[in-house]
């Protein structure tokens, strides 16, 4: 990123930060492990850094960080009946590698049940997104 900016150029970014989708992923990993899918339960396909960690790497690369903010952004999932299941189908397919479809469906259902108390309110499921927003100058 640094080499693609002119001197004085601004980098503006928003990405998942530390704790992003933690409730969902913790429940998913536990459900996979319980069913004997140890390899899949240890899947880590995302990078959600702490604010200080990402700022450190940007500054180490030559950027001057002028703004950084880690904040919660609960996001309402569309279907009130299958919100978490749909989210897992869309974003977490890699966790279900080599798992028969019927068993994968059962695991997704179990995950939704496990997170219900934490992530269901006002008649809908919410993904527990945490976002990292940064502005830096070259």
Rosetta silent file (secondary structure, phi, psi, omega in degrees, C-alpha in Angstrom):
SEQUENCE: XXXXXXXXXXXXXXXXXXXXXXXXXXXXXXXXXXXXXXXXXXXXXXXXXXXXXXXXXXXXXXXXXXXXXXXXXXXXXXXXXXXXXXXXXXXXXXXXXXXXXXXXXXXXXXXXXXXXXXXXXXXXXXXXXXXXXXXXXX
SCORE:     score description
SCORE:     0.000 S_00000001
   1 L     0.000  -42.566 -176.104    0.000    0.000    0.000 S_00000001
   2 H   -58.813  -45.904 -176.242    2.764    2.394    0.943 S_00000001
   3 H   -69.037  -17.346 -179.552    4.527    2.171   -2.420 S_00000001
   4 H   -88.504   -3.527 -179.968    1.275    2.889   -4.278 S_00000001
   5 L  -106.648  147.770  172.036    0.760    6.281   -2.647 S_00000001
   6 L   -77.002  158.838  175.030    2.399    9.600   -3.439 S_00000001
   7 L   -56.614  130.670 -176.652    4.121   11.449   -0.613 S_00000001
   8 L    88.101   -6.607  179.644    1.365   13.067    1.429 S_00000001
   9 L   -68.007  151.623 -177.815   -1.175   10.569    0.081 S_00000001
  10 E  -104.431  138.927  171.301   -3.852    9.257    2.430 S_00000001
  11 E  -107.105  121.389  175.486   -4.684    5.687    3.263 S_00000001
  12 E  -119.944  125.693 -179.062   -8.248    5.226    4.473 S_00000001
  13 E  -143.195  152.733  170.765   -9.313    1.743    5.461 S_00000001
  14 E  -138.428  134.548 -177.161  -11.979   -0.133    7.301 S_00000001
  15 E  -154.719  171.355  173.800  -11.714   -3.816    8.120 S_00000001
  16 E   -64.710  137.091  179.215  -12.630   -6.370   10.730 S_00000001
  17 L  -115.027 -179.244 -177.974  -10.811   -5.729   13.986 S_00000001
  18 L   -50.301  129.766  179.905  -10.007   -7.706   17.115 S_00000001
  19 L    90.723   -2.350 -179.713  -13.085   -9.537   18.365 S_00000001
  20 L   -60.200  132.619 -179.889  -14.864   -9.436   14.998 S_00000001
  21 L    47.371   28.842 -175.947  -17.464  -12.233   14.742 S_00000001
  22 H   -62.165  -40.541 -179.525  -15.949  -13.773   17.869 S_00000001
  23 H   -62.855  -44.800 -179.063  -19.238  -15.139   19.217 S_00000001
  24 H   -65.778  -48.704 -175.806  -20.048  -16.887   15.939 S_00000001
  25 H   -68.162  -36.934  177.363  -16.568  -18.309   15.365 S_00000001
  26 H   -62.566  -44.643  178.513  -16.191  -19.492   18.963 S_00000001
  27 H   -65.869  -40.232  179.469  -19.501  -21.370   18.730 S_00000001
  28 H   -64.269  -46.665 -179.860  -18.602  -22.780   15.313 S_00000001
  29 H   -61.541  -41.226  178.991  -15.192  -24.015   16.457 S_00000001
  30 H   -65.187  -42.201  179.900  -16.715  -25.649   19.535 S_00000001
  31 H   -65.336  -41.326  178.532  -19.444  -27.375   17.491 S_00000001
  32 H   -64.228  -43.953 -179.726  -16.923  -28.695   14.968 S_00000001
  33 H   -63.230  -43.012  179.814  -14.634  -29.960   17.716 S_00000001
  34 H   -60.059  -33.737 -179.979  -17.538  -31.644   19.515 S_00000001
  35 L   -86.407    1.143  177.177  -18.405  -33.537   16.301 S_00000001
  36 L    91.735    7.836  179.149  -14.800  -34.673   15.883 S_00000001
  37 L   -93.991   70.074 -174.643  -13.801  -32.241   13.135 S_00000001
  38 H   -63.246  -47.180 -179.120  -10.640  -31.091   14.881 S_00000001
  39 H   -57.250  -47.767 -178.913   -8.852  -29.852   11.740 S_00000001
  40 H   -66.508  -33.758 -178.872  -11.835  -27.745   10.692 S_00000001
  41 H   -67.260  -20.401 -179.118  -12.306  -26.427   14.242 S_00000001
  42 L   -97.926    7.418  178.924   -8.801  -24.973   14.087 S_00000001
  43 L   -60.669  136.100  175.869   -9.413  -23.157   10.810 S_00000001
  44 L  -141.132   94.809 -172.769   -8.300  -19.555   10.890 S_00000001
  45 L  -104.675   -1.522 -175.453   -8.930  -17.887    7.579 S_00000001
  46 L  -121.658  158.998  175.969   -9.295  -14.295    8.723 S_00000001
  47 L  -124.176  110.832  178.975   -7.047  -11.617   10.177 S_00000001
  48 L  -121.654   88.737 -173.098   -8.702   -9.325   12.703 S_00000001
  49 L   -77.430  159.444  169.727   -5.900   -7.306   14.304 S_00000001
  50 L   -71.755  154.293 -179.184   -5.898   -5.233   17.449 S_00000001
  51 H   -56.546  -49.326 -178.251   -5.891   -1.497   16.847 S_00000001
  52 H   -63.643  -37.349  179.783   -2.382   -1.051   18.257 S_00000001
  53 H   -63.537  -47.602 -177.257   -0.974   -3.960   16.284 S_00000001
  54 H   -69.513  -38.442  176.627   -2.203   -2.683   12.923 S_00000001
  55 H   -62.557  -40.449  178.464   -1.131    0.900   13.678 S_00000001
  56 H   -58.743  -47.050 -179.028    2.308   -0.394   14.636 S_00000001
  57 H   -65.810  -38.144  176.809    2.701   -2.201   11.306 S_00000001
  58 H   -63.619  -45.558 -179.807    1.530    0.833    9.349 S_00000001
  59 H   -66.635  -36.858  176.956    3.965    3.095   11.196 S_00000001
  60 H   -63.339  -28.753  179.073    6.759    0.569   10.781 S_00000001
  61 L   -84.358   -3.850  177.052    6.058    0.734    7.021 S_00000001
  62 L   111.310   -5.904  179.047    6.443    4.520    7.027 S_00000001
  63 L   -76.368  152.939  168.903    2.870    5.720    7.489 S_00000001
  64 E  -107.363  111.759 -179.161    1.861    8.364   10.003 S_00000001
  65 E   -78.011  122.405 -178.918   -1.397    7.186   11.570 S_00000001
  66 E  -105.036  -17.427  179.466   -3.670   10.190   12.146 S_00000001
  67 E  -156.000  136.489  175.291   -6.837    8.379   13.208 S_00000001
  68 E  -151.104  134.310 -175.885   -7.611    4.876   14.428 S_00000001
  69 E  -148.492  129.630  173.583  -10.802    3.554   15.936 S_00000001
  70 E  -110.092  124.080 -175.697  -12.027    0.072   16.875 S_00000001
  71 E  -143.427  156.758  177.477  -15.782   -0.053   17.328 S_00000001
  72 E   -83.508  136.516  175.872  -18.681   -2.473   17.548 S_00000001
  73 E  -137.180   75.289  177.263  -21.046   -2.596   14.594 S_00000001
  74 E   -56.732  132.283 -175.373  -23.719   -5.218   15.230 S_00000001
  75 E  -119.613  121.482 -178.777  -25.211   -6.013   11.837 S_00000001
  76 E   -66.019  128.294  177.646  -28.780   -7.207   11.438 S_00000001
  77 L   -92.834  142.719 -166.694  -29.009  -10.419    9.433 S_00000001
  78 L   -60.561  -54.965 -172.343  -31.877  -10.594    6.982 S_00000001
  79 L   -88.545  118.096 -178.424  -33.746  -13.797    7.763 S_00000001
  80 L   -67.175  -19.221 -179.555  -35.009  -13.988   11.359 S_00000001
  81 L   -89.698  -33.352 -172.089  -35.293  -17.785   11.134 S_00000001
  82 L  -132.713   25.866 -174.623  -31.942  -18.641    9.538 S_00000001
  83 H   -53.535  -49.909 -178.536  -29.756  -15.534    9.915 S_00000001
  84 H   -71.515  -40.382  177.355  -26.700  -17.243   11.405 S_00000001
  85 H   -58.473  -46.342  178.846  -27.074  -20.308    9.183 S_00000001
  86 H   -62.491  -41.587  179.405  -27.175  -18.050    6.115 S_00000001
  87 H   -61.478  -44.591  179.124  -24.150  -16.097    7.364 S_00000001
  88 H   -62.560  -40.789  177.720  -22.191  -19.336    7.838 S_00000001
  89 H   -62.016  -36.905 -176.107  -23.161  -20.492    4.332 S_00000001
  90 H   -80.874  -43.657 -169.224  -21.974  -17.226    2.852 S_00000001
  91 H  -111.337  -13.312 -172.674  -18.796  -16.463    4.806 S_00000001
  92 L  -123.184   28.493 -178.776  -17.615  -19.642    6.551 S_00000001
  93 H   -56.915  -36.707 -176.647  -17.736  -22.328    3.845 S_00000001
  94 H   -61.890  -21.552  177.001  -14.063  -23.140    4.363 S_00000001
  95 H   -71.670  -19.841 -173.750  -14.845  -24.467    7.855 S_00000001
  96 H  -102.845   16.726  177.678  -17.014  -27.201    6.334 S_00000001
  97 L   -59.398  132.258  177.452  -14.422  -28.721    4.012 S_00000001
  98 L    65.361   21.981  174.727  -14.736  -32.529    3.883 S_00000001
  99 L  -109.864  127.328  178.830  -17.874  -32.575    6.044 S_00000001
 100 L   -54.893  144.854 -174.850  -20.925  -34.345    4.556 S_00000001
 101 H   -53.005  -45.861 -177.604  -23.717  -31.897    3.672 S_00000001
 102 H   -62.336  -41.171  179.594  -26.241  -33.286    6.163 S_00000001
 103 H   -71.396  -37.602  176.747  -23.767  -33.062    9.023 S_00000001
 104 H   -61.292  -42.352  177.788  -22.640  -29.584    7.958 S_00000001
 105 H   -60.893  -42.288  179.565  -26.284  -28.462    7.991 S_00000001
 106 H   -64.756  -38.900  178.957  -26.719  -29.882   11.497 S_00000001
 107 H   -66.101  -43.875  178.249  -23.583  -28.087   12.708 S_00000001
 108 H   -59.924  -41.303  177.662  -24.769  -24.769   11.261 S_00000001
 109 H   -62.872  -43.134  179.770  -28.120  -25.238   13.039 S_00000001
 110 H   -62.503  -41.903  178.611  -26.350  -26.041   16.287 S_00000001
 111 H   -60.541  -45.038  179.771  -24.200  -22.916   15.993 S_00000001
 112 H   -59.930  -41.150  178.164  -27.298  -20.780   15.490 S_00000001
 113 H   -64.066  -40.165 -178.271  -28.859  -22.317   18.607 S_00000001
 114 H   -65.249  -35.613 -176.428  -25.670  -21.721   20.598 S_00000001
 115 H   -93.481   -2.322 -174.326  -25.464  -18.007   19.729 S_00000001
 116 H   -51.595  -50.956 -176.316  -29.207  -17.337   19.996 S_00000001
 117 H   -62.139  -38.714 -176.940  -29.098  -15.764   23.454 S_00000001
 118 H   -80.582  -33.246 -169.173  -26.148  -13.502   22.611 S_00000001
 119 H  -117.545    4.776  179.636  -27.020  -12.487   19.055 S_00000001
 120 E  -109.965  123.735  175.320  -30.828  -12.568   18.745 S_00000001
 121 E  -157.253  155.321  179.532  -32.842   -9.477   19.621 S_00000001
 122 L    53.215   32.159  176.184  -35.781   -7.515   18.267 S_00000001
 123 L    80.189   11.145 -179.196  -36.818  -10.563   16.246 S_00000001
 124 E  -143.634  156.785  169.633  -33.542  -10.880   14.301 S_00000001
 125 E   -85.052  149.348  176.578  -30.049  -12.282   14.523 S_00000001
 126 E  -127.221  133.621  172.814  -27.137   -9.844   14.512 S_00000001
 127 E   -78.358  136.182 -176.782  -23.561  -10.596   13.458 S_00000001
 128 E   -87.129   68.092 -179.711  -21.163   -9.353   16.130 S_00000001
 129 E   -75.000  140.388  170.241  -18.980   -7.275   13.845 S_00000001
 130 E  -126.964  126.625 -172.001  -16.153   -5.195   15.257 S_00000001
 131 E  -113.133  145.299  176.423  -14.606   -2.771   12.793 S_00000001
 132 E  -113.520  120.845 -179.237  -11.211   -1.127   12.631 S_00000001
 133 E  -119.046  128.079 -174.971  -11.156    2.248   10.877 S_00000001
 134 E  -137.267  142.189  169.955   -7.818    3.941   10.163 S_00000001
 135 E  -123.543  130.806  179.730   -6.545    7.038    8.401 S_00000001
 136 E  -142.215  155.038 -178.801   -2.807    7.315    7.723 S_00000001
 137 E  -120.721  140.822  176.404   -0.567    9.556    5.626 S_00000001
 138 L   -81.271    0.000    0.000    2.499    8.631    3.612 S_00000001
